Short mmCIF file of C-alpha atoms and ligand atoms in Angstrom, two decimals:
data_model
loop_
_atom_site.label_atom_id
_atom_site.label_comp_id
_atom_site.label_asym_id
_atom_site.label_seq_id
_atom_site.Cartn_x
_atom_site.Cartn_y
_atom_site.Cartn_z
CA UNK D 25 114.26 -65.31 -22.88
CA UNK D 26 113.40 -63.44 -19.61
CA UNK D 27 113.05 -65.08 -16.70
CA UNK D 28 111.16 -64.20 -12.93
CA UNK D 29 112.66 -65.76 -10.15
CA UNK D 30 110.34 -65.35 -6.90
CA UNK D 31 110.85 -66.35 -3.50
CA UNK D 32 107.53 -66.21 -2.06
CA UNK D 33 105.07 -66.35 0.67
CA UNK D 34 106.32 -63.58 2.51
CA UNK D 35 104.19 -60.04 3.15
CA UNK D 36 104.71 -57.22 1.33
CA UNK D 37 104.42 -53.68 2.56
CA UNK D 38 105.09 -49.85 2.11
CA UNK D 39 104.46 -47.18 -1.19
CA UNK D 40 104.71 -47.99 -5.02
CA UNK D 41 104.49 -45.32 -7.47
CA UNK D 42 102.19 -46.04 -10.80
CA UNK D 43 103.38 -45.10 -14.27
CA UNK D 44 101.75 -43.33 -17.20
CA UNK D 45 99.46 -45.99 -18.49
CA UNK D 46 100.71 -48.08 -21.36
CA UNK D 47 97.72 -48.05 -23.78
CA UNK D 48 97.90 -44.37 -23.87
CA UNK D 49 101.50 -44.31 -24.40
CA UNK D 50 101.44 -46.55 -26.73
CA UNK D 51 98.89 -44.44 -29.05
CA UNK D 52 100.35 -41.26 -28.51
CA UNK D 53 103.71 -42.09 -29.39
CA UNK D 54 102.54 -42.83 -33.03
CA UNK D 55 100.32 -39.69 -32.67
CA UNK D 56 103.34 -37.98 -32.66
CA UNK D 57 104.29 -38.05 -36.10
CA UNK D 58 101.15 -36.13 -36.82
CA UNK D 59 102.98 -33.05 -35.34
CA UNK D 60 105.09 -30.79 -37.39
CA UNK D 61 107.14 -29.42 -34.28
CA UNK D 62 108.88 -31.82 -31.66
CA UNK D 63 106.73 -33.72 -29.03
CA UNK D 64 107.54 -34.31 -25.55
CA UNK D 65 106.27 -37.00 -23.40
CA UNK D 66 105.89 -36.89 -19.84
CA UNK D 67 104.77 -39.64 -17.40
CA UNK D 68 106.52 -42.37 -19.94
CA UNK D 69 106.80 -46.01 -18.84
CA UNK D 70 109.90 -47.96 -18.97
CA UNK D 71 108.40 -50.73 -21.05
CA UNK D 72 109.62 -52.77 -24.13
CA UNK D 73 106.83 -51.35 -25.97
CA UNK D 74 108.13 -48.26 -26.16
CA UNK D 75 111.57 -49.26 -26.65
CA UNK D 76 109.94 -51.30 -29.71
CA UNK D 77 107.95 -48.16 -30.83
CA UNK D 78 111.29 -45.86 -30.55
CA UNK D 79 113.12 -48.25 -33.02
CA UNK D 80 109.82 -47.95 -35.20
CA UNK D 81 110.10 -44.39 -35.20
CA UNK D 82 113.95 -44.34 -36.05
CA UNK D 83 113.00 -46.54 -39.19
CA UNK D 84 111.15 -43.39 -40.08
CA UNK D 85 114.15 -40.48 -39.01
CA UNK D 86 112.24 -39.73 -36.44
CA UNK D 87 114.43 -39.07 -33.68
CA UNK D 88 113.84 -39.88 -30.36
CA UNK D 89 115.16 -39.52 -27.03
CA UNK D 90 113.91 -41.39 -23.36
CA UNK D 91 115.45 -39.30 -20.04
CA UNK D 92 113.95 -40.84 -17.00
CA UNK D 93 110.47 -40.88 -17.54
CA UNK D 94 110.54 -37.91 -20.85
CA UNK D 95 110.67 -38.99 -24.45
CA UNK D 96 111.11 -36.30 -26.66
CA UNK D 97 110.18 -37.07 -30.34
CA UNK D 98 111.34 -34.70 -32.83
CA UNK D 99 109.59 -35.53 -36.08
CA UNK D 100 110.27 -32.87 -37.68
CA UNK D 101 112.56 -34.94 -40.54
CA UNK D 102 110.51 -38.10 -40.74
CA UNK D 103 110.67 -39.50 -44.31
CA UNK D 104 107.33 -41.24 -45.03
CA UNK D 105 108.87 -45.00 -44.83
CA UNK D 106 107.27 -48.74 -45.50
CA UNK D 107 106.91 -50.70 -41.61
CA UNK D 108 106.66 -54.13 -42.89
CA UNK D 109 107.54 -56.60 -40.37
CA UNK D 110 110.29 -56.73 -37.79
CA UNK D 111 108.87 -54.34 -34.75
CA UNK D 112 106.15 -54.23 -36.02
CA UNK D 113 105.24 -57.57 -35.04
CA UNK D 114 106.28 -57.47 -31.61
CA UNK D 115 103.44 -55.54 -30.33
CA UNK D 116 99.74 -54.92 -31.17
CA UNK D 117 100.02 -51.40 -31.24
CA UNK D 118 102.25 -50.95 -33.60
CA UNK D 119 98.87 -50.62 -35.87
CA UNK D 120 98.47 -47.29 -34.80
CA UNK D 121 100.85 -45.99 -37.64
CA UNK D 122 98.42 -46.73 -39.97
CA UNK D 123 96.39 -44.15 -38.87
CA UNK D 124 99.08 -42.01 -38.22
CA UNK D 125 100.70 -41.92 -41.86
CA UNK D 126 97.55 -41.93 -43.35
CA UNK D 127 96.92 -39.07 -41.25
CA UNK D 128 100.44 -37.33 -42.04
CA UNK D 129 101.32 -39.08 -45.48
CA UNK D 130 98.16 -40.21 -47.07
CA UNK D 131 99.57 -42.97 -47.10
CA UNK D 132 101.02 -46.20 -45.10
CA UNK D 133 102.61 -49.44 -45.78
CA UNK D 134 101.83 -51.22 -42.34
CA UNK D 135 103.02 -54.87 -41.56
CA UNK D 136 100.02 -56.65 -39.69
CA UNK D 137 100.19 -56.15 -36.31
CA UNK D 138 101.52 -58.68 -33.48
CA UNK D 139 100.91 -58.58 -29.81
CA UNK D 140 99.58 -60.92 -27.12
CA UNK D 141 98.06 -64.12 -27.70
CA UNK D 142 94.63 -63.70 -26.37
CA UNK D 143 92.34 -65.21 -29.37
CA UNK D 144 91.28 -63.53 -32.68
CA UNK D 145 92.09 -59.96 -32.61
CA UNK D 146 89.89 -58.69 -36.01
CA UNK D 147 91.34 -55.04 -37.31
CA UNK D 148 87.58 -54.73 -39.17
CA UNK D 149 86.68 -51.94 -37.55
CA UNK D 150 89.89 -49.78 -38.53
CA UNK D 151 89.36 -50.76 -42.17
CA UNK D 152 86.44 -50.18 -42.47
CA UNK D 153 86.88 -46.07 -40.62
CA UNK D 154 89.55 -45.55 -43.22
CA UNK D 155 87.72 -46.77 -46.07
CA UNK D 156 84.87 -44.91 -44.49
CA UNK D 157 87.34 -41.84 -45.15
CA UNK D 158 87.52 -42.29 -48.71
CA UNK D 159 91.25 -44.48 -48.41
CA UNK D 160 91.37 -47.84 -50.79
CA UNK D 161 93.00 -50.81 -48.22
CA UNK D 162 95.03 -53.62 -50.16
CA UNK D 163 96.16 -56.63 -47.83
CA UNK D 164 98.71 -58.83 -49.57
CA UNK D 165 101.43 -61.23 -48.15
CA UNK D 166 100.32 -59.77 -44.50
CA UNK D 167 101.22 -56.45 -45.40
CA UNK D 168 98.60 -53.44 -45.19
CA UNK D 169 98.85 -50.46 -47.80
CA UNK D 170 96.26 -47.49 -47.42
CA UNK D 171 96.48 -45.08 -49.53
CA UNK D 172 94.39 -41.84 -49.56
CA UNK D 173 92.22 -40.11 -52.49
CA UNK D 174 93.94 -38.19 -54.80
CA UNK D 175 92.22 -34.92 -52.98
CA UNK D 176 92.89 -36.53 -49.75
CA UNK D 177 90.89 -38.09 -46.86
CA UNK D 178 87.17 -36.68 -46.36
CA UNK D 179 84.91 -36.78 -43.29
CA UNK D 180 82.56 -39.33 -42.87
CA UNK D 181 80.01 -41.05 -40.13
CA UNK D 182 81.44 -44.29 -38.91
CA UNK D 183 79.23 -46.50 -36.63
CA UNK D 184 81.77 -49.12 -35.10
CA UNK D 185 80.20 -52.59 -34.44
CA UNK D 186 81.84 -52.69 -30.88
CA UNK D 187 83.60 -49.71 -29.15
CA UNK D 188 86.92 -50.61 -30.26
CA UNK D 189 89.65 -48.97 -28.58
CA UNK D 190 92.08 -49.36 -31.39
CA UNK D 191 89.53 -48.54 -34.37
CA UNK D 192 88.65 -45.29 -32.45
CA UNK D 193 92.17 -44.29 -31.80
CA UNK D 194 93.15 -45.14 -35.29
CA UNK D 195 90.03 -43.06 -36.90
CA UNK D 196 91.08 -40.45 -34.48
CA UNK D 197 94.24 -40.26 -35.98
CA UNK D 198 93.56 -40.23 -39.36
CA UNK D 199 90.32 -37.94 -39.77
CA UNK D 200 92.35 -35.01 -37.71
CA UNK D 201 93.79 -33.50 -40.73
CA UNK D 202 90.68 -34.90 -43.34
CA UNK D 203 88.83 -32.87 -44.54
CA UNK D 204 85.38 -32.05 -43.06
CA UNK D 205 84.00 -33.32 -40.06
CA UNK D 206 84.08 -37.10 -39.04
CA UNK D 207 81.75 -38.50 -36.76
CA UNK D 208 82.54 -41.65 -34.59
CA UNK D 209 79.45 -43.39 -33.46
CA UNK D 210 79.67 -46.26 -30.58
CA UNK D 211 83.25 -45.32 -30.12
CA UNK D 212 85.11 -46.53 -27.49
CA UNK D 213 85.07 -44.06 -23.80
CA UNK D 214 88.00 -45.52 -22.43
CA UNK D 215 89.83 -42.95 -20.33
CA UNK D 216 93.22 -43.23 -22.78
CA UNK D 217 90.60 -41.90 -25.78
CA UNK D 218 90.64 -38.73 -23.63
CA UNK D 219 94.14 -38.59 -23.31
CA UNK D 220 94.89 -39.17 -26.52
CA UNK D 221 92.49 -36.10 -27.75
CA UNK D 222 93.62 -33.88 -25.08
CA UNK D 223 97.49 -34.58 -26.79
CA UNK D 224 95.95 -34.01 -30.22
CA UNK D 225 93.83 -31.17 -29.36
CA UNK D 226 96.66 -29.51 -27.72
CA UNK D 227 98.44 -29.34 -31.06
CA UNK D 228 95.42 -27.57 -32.85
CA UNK D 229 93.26 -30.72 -33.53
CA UNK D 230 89.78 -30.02 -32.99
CA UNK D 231 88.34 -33.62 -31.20
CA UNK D 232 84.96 -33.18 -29.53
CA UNK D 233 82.89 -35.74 -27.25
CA UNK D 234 86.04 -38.49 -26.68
CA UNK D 235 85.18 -40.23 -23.88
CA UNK D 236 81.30 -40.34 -24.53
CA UNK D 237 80.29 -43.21 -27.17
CA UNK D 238 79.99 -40.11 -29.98
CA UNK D 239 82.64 -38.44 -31.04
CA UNK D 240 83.19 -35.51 -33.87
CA UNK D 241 86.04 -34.44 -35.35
CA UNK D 242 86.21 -31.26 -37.25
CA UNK D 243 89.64 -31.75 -40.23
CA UNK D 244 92.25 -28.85 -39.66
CA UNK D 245 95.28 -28.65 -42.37
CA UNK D 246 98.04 -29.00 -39.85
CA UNK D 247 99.04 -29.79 -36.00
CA UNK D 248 102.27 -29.03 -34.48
CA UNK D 249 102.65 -29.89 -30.77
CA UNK D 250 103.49 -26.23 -28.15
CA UNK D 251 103.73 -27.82 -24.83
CA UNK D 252 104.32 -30.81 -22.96
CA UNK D 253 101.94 -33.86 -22.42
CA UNK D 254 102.05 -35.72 -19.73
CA UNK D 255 100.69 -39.44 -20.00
CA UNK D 256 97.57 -40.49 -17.37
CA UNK D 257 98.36 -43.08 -15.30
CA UNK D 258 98.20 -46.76 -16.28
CA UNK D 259 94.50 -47.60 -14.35
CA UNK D 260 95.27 -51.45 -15.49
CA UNK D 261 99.10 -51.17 -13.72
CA UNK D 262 97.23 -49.80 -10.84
CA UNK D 263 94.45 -52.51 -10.27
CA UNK D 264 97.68 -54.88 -10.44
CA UNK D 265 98.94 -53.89 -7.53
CA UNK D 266 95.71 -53.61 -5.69
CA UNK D 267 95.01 -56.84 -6.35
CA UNK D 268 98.91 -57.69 -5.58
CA UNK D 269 98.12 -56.08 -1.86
CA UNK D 270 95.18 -57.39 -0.91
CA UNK D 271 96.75 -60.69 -1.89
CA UNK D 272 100.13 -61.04 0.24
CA UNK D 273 100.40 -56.75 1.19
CA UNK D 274 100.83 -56.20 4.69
CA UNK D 275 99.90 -52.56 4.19
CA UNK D 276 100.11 -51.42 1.21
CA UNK D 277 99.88 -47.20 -0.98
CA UNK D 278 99.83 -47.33 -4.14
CA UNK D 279 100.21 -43.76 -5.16
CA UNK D 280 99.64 -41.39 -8.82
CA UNK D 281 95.89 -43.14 -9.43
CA UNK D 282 93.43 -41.61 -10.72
CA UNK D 283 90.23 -42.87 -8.86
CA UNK D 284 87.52 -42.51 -11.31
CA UNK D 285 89.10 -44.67 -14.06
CA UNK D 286 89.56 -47.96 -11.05
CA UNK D 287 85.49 -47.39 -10.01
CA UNK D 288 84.54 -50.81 -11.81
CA UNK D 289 87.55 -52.92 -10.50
CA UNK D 290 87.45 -51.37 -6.92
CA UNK D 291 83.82 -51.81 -6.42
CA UNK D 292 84.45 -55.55 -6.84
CA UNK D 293 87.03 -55.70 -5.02
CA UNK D 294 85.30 -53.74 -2.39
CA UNK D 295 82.22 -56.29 -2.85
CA UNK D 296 84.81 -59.09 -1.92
CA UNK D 297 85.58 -56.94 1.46
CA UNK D 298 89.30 -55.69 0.65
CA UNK D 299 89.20 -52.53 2.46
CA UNK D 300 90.97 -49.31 0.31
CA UNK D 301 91.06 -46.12 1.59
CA UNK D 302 91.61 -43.12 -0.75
CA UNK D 303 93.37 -40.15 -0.78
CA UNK D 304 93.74 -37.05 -3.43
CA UNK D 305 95.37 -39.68 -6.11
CA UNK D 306 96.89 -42.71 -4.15
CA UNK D 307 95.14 -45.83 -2.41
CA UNK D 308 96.06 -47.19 0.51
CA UNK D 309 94.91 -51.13 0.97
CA UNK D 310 95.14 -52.74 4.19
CA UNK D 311 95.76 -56.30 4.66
CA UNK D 312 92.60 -58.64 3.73
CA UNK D 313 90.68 -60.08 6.16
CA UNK D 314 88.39 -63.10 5.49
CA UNK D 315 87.11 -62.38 1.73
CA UNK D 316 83.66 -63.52 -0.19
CA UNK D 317 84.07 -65.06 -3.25
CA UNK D 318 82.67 -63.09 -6.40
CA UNK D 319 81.51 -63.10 -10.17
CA UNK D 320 83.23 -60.92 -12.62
CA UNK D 321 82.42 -60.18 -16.28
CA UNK D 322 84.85 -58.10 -18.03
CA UNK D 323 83.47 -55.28 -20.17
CA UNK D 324 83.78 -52.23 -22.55
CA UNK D 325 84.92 -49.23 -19.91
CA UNK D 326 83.40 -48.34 -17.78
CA UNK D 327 82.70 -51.91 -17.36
CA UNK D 328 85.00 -54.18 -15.52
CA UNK D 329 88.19 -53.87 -17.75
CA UNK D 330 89.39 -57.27 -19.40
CA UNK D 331 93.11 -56.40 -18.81
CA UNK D 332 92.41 -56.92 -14.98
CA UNK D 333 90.60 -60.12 -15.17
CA UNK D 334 93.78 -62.30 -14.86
CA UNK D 335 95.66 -60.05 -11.94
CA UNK D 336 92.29 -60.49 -10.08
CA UNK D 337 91.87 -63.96 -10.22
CA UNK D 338 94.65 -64.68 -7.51
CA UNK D 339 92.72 -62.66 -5.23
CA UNK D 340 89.33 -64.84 -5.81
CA UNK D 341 91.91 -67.52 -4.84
CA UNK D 342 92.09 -66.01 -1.13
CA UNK D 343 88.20 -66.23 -0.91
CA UNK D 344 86.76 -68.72 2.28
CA UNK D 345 83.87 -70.28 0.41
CA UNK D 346 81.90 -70.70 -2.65
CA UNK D 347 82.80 -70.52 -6.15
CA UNK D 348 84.00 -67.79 -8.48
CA UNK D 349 83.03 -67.11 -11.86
CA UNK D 350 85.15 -65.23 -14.30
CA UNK D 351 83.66 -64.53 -17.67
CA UNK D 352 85.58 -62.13 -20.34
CA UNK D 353 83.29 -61.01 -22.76
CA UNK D 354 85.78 -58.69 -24.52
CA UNK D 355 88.63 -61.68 -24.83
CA UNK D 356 86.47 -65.20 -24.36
CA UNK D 357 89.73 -67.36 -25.03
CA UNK D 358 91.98 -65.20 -22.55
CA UNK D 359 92.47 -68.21 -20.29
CA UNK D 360 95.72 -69.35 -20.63
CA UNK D 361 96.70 -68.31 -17.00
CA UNK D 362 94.56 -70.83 -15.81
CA UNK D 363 96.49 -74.40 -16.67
CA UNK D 364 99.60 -72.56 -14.89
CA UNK D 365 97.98 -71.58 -11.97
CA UNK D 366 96.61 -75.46 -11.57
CA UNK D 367 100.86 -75.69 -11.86
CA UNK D 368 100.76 -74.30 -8.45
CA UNK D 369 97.83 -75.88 -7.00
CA UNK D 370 95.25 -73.43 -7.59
CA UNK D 371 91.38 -75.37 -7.64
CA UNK D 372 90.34 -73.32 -10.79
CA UNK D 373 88.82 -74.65 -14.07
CA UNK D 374 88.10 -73.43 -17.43
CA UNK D 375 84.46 -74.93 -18.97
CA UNK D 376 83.09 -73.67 -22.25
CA UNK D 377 85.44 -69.98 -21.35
CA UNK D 378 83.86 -69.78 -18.16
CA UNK D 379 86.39 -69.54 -15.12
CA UNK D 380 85.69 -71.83 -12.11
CA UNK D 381 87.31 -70.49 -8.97
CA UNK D 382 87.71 -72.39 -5.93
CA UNK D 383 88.60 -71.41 -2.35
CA UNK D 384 92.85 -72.12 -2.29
CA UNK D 385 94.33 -72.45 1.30
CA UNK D 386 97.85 -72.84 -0.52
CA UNK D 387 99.69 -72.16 -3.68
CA UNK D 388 102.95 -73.81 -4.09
CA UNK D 389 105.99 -72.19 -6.02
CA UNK D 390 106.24 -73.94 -10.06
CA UNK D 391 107.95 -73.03 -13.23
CA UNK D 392 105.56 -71.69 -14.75
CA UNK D 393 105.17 -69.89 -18.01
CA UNK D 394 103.62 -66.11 -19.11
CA UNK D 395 101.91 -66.62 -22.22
CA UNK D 396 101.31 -63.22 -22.21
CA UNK D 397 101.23 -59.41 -20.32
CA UNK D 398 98.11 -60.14 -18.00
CA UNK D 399 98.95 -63.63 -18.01
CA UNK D 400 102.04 -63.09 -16.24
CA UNK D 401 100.93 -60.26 -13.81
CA UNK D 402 98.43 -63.12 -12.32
CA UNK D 403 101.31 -65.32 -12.16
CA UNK D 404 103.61 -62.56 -10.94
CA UNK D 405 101.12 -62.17 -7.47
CA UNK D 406 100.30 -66.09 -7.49
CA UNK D 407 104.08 -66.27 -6.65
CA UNK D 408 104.63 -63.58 -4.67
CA UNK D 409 101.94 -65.96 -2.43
CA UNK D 410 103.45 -68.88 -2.78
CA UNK D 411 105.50 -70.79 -0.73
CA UNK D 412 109.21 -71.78 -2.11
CA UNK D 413 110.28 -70.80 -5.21
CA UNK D 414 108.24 -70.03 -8.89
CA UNK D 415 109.90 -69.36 -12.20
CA UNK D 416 108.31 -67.28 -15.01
CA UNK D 417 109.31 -68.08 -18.52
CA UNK D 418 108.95 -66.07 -21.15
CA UNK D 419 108.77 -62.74 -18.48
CA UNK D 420 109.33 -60.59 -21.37
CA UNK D 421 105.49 -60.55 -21.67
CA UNK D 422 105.49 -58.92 -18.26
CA UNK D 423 108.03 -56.31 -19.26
CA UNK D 424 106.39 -55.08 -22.31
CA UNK D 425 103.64 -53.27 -19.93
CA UNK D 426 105.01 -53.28 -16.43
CA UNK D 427 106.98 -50.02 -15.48
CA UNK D 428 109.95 -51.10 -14.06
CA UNK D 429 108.73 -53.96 -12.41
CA UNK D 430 111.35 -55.15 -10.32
CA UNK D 431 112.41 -51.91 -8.85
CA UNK D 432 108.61 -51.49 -7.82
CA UNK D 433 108.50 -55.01 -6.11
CA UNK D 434 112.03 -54.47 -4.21
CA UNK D 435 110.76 -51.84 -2.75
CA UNK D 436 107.68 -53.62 -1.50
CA UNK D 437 109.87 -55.73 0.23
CA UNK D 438 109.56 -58.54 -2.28
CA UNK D 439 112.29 -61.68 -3.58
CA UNK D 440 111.98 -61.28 -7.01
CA UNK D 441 114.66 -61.54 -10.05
CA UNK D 442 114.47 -61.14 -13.43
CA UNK D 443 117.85 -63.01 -15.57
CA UNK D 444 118.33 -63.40 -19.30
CA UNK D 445 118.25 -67.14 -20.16
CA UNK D 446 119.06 -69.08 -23.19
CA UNK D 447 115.71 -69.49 -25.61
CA UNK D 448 115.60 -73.47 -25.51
C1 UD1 Z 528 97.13 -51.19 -27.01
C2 UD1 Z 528 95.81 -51.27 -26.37
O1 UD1 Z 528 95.19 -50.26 -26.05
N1 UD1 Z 528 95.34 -52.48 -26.10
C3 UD1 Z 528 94.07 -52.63 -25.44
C4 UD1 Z 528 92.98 -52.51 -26.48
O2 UD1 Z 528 93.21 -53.49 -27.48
P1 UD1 Z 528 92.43 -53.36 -28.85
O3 UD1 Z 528 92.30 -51.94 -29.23
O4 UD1 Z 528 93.13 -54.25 -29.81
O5 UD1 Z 528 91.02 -53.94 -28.46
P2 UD1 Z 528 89.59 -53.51 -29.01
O6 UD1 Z 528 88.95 -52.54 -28.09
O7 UD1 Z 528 89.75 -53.11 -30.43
O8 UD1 Z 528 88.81 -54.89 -28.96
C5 UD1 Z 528 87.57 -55.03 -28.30
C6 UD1 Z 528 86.80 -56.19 -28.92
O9 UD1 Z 528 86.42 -55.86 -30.24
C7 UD1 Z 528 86.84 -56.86 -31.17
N2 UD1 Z 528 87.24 -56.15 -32.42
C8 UD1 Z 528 88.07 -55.08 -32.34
C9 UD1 Z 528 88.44 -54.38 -33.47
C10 UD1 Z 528 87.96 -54.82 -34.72
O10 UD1 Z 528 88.25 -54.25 -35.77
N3 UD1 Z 528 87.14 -55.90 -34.76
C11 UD1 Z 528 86.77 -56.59 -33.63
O11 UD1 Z 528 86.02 -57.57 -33.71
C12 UD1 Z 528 88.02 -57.53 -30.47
O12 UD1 Z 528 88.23 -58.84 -30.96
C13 UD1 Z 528 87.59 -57.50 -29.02
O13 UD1 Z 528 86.70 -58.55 -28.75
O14 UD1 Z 528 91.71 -52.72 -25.85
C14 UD1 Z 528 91.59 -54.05 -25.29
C15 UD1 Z 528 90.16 -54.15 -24.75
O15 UD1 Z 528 89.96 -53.26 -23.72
C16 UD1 Z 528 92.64 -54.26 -24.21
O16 UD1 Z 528 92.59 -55.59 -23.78
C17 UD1 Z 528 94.02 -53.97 -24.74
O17 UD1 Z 528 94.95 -53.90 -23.66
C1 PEP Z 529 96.22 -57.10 -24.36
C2 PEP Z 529 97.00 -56.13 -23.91
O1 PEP Z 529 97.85 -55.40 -24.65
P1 PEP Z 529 98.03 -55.27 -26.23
O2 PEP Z 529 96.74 -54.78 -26.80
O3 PEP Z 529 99.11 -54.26 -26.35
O4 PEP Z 529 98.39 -56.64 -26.74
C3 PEP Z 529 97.05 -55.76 -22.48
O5 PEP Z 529 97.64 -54.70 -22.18
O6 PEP Z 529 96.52 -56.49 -21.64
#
């Protein structure tokens, strides 16, 4: 198990440098295998879920290589192979091969997915696009097989209940090469749709309207990727930090941010009087006067995104007066965070999957554990606050989104460790 050490309470100051944003990454590395010429990545993360989707790949002889921040993917040789379990189960997005091989193969044998534990996580919607498409779905012994028509996927209108990011991706995905046009209606607009059409459409894929609640896709026979792609950045790895300096940052930039994709998170923030002044594509948030205390409810993009509703909640902390409220609509059981800040004195409650936040003059250092990503970014800032020492358990959770963490936070002048521990 991975473990954070932090030695808090201490300010933080100077330049961190965002990287390409994990839910896009995350996609468009199983995108890949719908080209029939070699990929390459720019912007790439340094996150376990990319190690975990490289190993996924080789499973496949798909080849891959990750130089700094490039991963070149060469899947030219990829032998259409059965994911069952294993990787698979160490992260949610590992569902996005289904689309993909459906896309490539007409076919895939997909284990059902793992990830964060954040309540039920329903894969409805993605069924229901590729049976939409003419595919028959079989789910036995929590194993997925999809398996196309014998003349192959056709177009078709899909209405998703709820913009889901993952259904639309994995649609995406498969109708590119079906034939026909497919129509996506209440799709999801979230800014790593538009990357991953702008990486698809760059390889001959003709994807109109992504990042409006309507898109159309018109099947061509083949993609091959011609240049690079590089990755936007990671908006949610972004709004970490912000929240991170306005917390315990003495002066803080946070630089490669792209503005527009923040406006939700930074008008709260804003709201709360953290005062951010922007440049061409970096932030620069000066230390936090007296805040006021605020109500957030997470939401669909360009709503308030629910992936920030945990690294925010320290900062409602910091408020003088009143009393916060915190409702996720997207996740309503994504409260875990809560019983572990109460570890370290926080006065925050949880009733009927509403967050209660109280003024907190003091935060005091606790082992703690990260039950998951977000989880463990709140508890991440929460000790960089407090005073003496806080260990994360089960960091890993951190690591599987947060580009090279520890690096970032050195350089910010932070205490901060991560060590390999015996699983007890
Ligand atoms: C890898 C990735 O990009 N992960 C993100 C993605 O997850 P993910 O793509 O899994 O999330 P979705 O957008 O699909 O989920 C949104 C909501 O729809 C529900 N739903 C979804 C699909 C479905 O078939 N049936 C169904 O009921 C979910 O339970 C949830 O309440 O979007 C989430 C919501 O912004 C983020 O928290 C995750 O970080
Ligand atoms: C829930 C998240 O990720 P995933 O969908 O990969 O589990 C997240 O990034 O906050």
């Amino acid at each position: 198990m991975k473990q954070m050490i932090i030695h808090g309470g201490k300010p933080l100051q100077g330049d961190v440098w965002i990287g390409g944003a994990k839910n896009s990454t995350v996609a468009l590395i199983p995108a890949s295998i719908l080209s029939h010429a070699p990929v390459t990545l720019e912007g790439v993360p340094r996150i376990a879920d990319v190690d975990n989707l490289m190993d996924l790949l080789s499973e496949m002889d798909v080849v891959s290589d990750f130089h700094k921040t490039t991963l070149h993917i060469n899947p030219e040789n990829i032998k259409m192979s059965p994911l069952p379990s294993g990787k698979i189960k160490s992260l949610r997005a590992s569902y996005y091969f289904m689309g993909a091989l459906l896309g490539r193969f007409g076919k895939a044998v997909v284990g059902f997915p793992g990830g964060d534990d954040i309540g039920p996580r329903p894969i409805d919607q993605h069924i229901k696009g590729f049976e939409a498409l003419g595919a028959i779905v079989e789910n036995e012994n929590d194993q997925i097989t999809i398996t196309a028509p014998a003349g192959g996927l056709q177009g078709a209108t899909i209405h998703l209940e709820m913009p889901s990011v993952g259904a639309t991706m994995n649609i995406i995905m498969a109708s590119v090469t079906a034939q026909g046009q497919t129509v996506i209606a209440n799709a999801a607009k979230e800014p790593e749709i538009i990357d991953l059409a702008t990486f698809l459409n760059n390889m001959g894929a003709v994807i109109r309207g992504a990042g409006t609640d309507t898109i159309r896709i018109e099947g061509v026979e083949k993609i091959a990727a011609k240049t690079p792609h590089t990755i936007i950045p990671d908006r949610i790895e972004a709004g970490t930090y912000i929240s991170l300096a306005a917390c315990i940052g003495n002066g803080i930039c946070i630089h490669n941010i792209i503005e527009e994709h923040l406006d939700s998170y930074l008008a709260k923030v804003e709201e709360m009087g953290v005062v951010i002044e922007a440049d061409e594509d970096s932030l620069y948030v000066y230390p936090a006067g007296d805040l006021k205390m605020t109500q957030i409810q997470t939401g669909s993009y360009p709503g308030f995104a629910t992936d920030l509703q945990q690294p925010v909640t320290p900062l409602l902390l910091t408020a003088k007066t009143g009393e916060g409220v915190i409702i996720d609509q997207i996740y309503p059981k994504r409260v875990g965070h809560i019983g572990q800040l109460r570890k370290m004195g926080a006065d925050i409650q949880v009733e009927d999957n509403i967050i209660l936040v109280h003024p907190t003059e003091h935060l005091q250092g606790a082992t703690v554990s990260a039950g998951e990503i977000r989880a463990g970014a709140c508890l991440m800032i929460a000790g960089l606050m407090a005073d003496g020492e806080t260990v994360i358990n089960n960091a890993g959770n951190i690591l599987r989104g947060y580009d090279r963490v520890e690096e970032k936070l050195h350089l910010l002048g932070a205490d901060v460790t991560i060590q390999d521990v015996p699983d007890k």
